[in-house]
PDB file of C-alpha atoms in Angstrom:
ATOM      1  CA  UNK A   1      44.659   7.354  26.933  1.00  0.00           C
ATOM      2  CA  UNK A   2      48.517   7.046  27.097  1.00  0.00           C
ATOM      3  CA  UNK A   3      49.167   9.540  24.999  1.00  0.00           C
ATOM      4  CA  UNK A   4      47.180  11.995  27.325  1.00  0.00           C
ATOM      5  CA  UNK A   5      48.786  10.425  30.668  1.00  0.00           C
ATOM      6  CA  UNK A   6      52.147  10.861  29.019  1.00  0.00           C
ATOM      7  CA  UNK A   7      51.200  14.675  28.580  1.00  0.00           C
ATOM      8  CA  UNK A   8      49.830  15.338  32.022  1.00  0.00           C
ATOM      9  CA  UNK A   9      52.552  13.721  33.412  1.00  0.00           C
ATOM     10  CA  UNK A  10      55.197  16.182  31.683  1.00  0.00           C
ATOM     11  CA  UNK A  11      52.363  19.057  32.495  1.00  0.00           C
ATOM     12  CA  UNK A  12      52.964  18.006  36.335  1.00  0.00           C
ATOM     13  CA  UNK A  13      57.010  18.327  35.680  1.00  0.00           C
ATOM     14  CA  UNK A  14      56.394  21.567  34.577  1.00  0.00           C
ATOM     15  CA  UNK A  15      56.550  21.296  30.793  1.00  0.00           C
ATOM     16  CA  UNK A  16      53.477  23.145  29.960  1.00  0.00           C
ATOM     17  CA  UNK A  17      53.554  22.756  26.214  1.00  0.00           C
ATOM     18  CA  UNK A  18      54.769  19.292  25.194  1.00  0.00           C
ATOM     19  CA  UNK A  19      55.616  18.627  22.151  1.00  0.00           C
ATOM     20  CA  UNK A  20      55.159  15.171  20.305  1.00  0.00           C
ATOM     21  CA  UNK A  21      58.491  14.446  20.178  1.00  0.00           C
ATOM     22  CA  UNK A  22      58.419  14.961  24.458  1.00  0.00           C
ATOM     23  CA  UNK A  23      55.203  12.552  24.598  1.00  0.00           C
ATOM     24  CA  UNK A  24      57.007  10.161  22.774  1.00  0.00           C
ATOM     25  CA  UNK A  25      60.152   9.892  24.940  1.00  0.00           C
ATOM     26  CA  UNK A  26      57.918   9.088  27.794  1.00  0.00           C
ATOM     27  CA  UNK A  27      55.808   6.736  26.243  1.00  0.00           C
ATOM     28  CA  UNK A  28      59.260   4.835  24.850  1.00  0.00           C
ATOM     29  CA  UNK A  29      60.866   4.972  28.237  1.00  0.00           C
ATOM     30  CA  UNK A  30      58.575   2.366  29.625  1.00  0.00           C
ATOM     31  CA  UNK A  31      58.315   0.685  26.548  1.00  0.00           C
ATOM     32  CA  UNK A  32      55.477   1.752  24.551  1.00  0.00           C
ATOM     33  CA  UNK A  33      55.194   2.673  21.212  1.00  0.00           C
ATOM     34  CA  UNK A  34      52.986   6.293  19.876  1.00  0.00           C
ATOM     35  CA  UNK A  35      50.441   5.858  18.065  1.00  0.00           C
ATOM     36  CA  UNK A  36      51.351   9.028  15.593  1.00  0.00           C
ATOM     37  CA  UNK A  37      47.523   9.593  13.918  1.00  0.00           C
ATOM     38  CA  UNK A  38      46.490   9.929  17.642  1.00  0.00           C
ATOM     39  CA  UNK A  39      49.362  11.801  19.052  1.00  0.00           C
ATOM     40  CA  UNK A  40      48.968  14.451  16.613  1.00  0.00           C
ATOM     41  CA  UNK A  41      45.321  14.322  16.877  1.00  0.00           C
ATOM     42  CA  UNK A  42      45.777  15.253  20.934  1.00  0.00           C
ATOM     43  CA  UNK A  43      48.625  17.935  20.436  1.00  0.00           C
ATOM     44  CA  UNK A  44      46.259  19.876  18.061  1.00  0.00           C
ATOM     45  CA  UNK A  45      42.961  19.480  20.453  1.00  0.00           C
ATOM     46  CA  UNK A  46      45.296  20.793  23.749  1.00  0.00           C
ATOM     47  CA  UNK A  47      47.727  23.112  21.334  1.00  0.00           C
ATOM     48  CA  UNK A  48      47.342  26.795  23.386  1.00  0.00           C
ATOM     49  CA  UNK A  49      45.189  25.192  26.180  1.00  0.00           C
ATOM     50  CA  UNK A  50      45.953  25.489  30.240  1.00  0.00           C
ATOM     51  CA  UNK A  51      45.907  21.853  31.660  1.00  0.00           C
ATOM     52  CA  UNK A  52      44.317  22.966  34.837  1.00  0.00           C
ATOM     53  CA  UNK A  53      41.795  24.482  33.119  1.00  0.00           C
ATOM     54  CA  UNK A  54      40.792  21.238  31.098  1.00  0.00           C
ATOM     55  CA  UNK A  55      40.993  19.590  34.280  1.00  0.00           C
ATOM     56  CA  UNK A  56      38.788  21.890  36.304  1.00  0.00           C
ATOM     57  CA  UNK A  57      35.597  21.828  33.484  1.00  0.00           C
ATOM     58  CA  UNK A  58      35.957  18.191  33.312  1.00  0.00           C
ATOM     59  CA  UNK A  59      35.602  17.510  37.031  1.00  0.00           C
ATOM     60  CA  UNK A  60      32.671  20.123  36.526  1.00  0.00           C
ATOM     61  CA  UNK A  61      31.437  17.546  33.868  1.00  0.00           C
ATOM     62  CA  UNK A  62      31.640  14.799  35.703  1.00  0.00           C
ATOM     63  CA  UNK A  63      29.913  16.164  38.962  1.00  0.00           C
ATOM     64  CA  UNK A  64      26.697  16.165  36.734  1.00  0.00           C
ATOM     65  CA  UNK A  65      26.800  12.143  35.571  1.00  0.00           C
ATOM     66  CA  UNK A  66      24.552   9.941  37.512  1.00  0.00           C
ATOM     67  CA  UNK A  67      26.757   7.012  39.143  1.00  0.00           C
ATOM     68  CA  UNK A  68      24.425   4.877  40.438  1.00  0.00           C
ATOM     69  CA  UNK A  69      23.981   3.686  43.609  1.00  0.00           C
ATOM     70  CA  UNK A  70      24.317  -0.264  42.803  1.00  0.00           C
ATOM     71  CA  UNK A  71      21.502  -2.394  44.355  1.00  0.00           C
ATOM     72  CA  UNK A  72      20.623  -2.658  47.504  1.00  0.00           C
ATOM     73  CA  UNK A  73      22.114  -5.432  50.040  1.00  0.00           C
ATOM     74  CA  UNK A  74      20.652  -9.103  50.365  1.00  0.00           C
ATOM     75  CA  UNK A  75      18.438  -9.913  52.825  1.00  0.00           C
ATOM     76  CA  UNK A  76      19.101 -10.974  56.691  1.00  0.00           C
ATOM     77  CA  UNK A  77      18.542 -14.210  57.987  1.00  0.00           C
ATOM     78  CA  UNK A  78      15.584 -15.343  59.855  1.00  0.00           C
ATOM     79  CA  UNK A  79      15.926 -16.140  63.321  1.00  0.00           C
ATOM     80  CA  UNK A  80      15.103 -19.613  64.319  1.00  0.00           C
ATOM     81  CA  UNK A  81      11.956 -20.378  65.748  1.00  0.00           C
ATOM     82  CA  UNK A  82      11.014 -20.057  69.634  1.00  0.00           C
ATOM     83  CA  UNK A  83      10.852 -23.587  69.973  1.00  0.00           C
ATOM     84  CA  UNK A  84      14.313 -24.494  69.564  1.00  0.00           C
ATOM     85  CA  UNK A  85      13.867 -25.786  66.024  1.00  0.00           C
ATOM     86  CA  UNK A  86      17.243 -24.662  64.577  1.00  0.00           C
ATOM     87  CA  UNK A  87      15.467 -25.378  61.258  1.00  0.00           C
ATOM     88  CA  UNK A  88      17.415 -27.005  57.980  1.00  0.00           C
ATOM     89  CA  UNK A  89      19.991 -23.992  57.683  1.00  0.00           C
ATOM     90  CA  UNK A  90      21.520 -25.580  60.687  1.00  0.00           C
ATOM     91  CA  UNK A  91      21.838 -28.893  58.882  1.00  0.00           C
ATOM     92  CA  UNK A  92      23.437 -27.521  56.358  1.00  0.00           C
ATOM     93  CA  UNK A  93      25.794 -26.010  58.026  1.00  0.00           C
ATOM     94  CA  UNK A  94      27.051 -29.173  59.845  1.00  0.00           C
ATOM     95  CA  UNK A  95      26.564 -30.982  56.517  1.00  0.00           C
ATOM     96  CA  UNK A  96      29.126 -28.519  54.753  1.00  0.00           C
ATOM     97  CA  UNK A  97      31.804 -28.367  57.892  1.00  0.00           C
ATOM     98  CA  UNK A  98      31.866 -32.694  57.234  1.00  0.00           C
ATOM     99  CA  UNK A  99      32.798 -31.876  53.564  1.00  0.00           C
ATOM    100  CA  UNK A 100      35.440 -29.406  54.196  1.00  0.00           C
ATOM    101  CA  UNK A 101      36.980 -31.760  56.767  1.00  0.00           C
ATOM    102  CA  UNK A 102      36.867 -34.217  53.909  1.00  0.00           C
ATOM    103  CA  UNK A 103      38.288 -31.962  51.454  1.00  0.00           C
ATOM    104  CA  UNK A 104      41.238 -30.615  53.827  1.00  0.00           C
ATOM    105  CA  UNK A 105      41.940 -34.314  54.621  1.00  0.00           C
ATOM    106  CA  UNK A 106      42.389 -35.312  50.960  1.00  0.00           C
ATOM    107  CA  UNK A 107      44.269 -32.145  50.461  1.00  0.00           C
ATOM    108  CA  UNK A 108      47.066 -33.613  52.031  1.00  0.00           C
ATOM    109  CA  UNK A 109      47.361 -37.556  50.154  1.00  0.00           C
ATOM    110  CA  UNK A 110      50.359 -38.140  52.264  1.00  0.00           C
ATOM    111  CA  UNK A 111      53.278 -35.917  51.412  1.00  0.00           C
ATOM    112  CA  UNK A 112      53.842 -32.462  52.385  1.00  0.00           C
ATOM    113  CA  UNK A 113      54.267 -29.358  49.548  1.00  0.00           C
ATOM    114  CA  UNK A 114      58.211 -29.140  50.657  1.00  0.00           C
ATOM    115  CA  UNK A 115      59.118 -32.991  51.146  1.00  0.00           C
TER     116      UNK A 115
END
């Protein structure tokens, strides 16, 4: 994948046939070594080819894969009951506000982060 990001990018600087030895440069000037078997391997499968091309019949390609749609959301929360009877969710709630006042309170054990 850094071999072919290394050619696009010199495609996009106008270089519309680099060479191995250009791929290279690029790929050493941020500190990355070529991976020769695969260089060559990527010169020969783009040698005589027009990048925009490639590009456009790949987005063409990928138009037709299914993406999913993920699942769908979680469920709402029910409404408490017309008598007033906030129900247990309420309790928990208060129950979990004590703890992080506890936990904010031990947080600090008596000495500031910049003392």
């Amino acid at each position: 994948m850094k071999h072919l990001a290394a050619y696009l990018l010199l495609g996009l600087g106008g270089n519309t046939e680099p060479s191995a030895e250009d791929i290279k440069g690029v790929l050493e000037s941020v500190g990355i070594d070529a991976d020769e078997d695969r260089l060559e391997k990527l010169i020969g499968e783009l040698k005589g080819k027009d990048l925009q091309e490639l590009i456009a019949e790949g987005s063409s390609k990928l138009a037709s894969v299914p993406s999913g749609g993920g699942g769908g959301g979680g469920g709402g929360a029910s409404a408490p009951t017309a008598g007033g009877d906030s129900g247990p969710a309420v309790e928990e709630e208060k129950l979990a506000e004590k703890e992080e006042e506890k936990e904010e309170s031990d947080e600090d054990m008596g000495f500031g982060l910049f003392d």
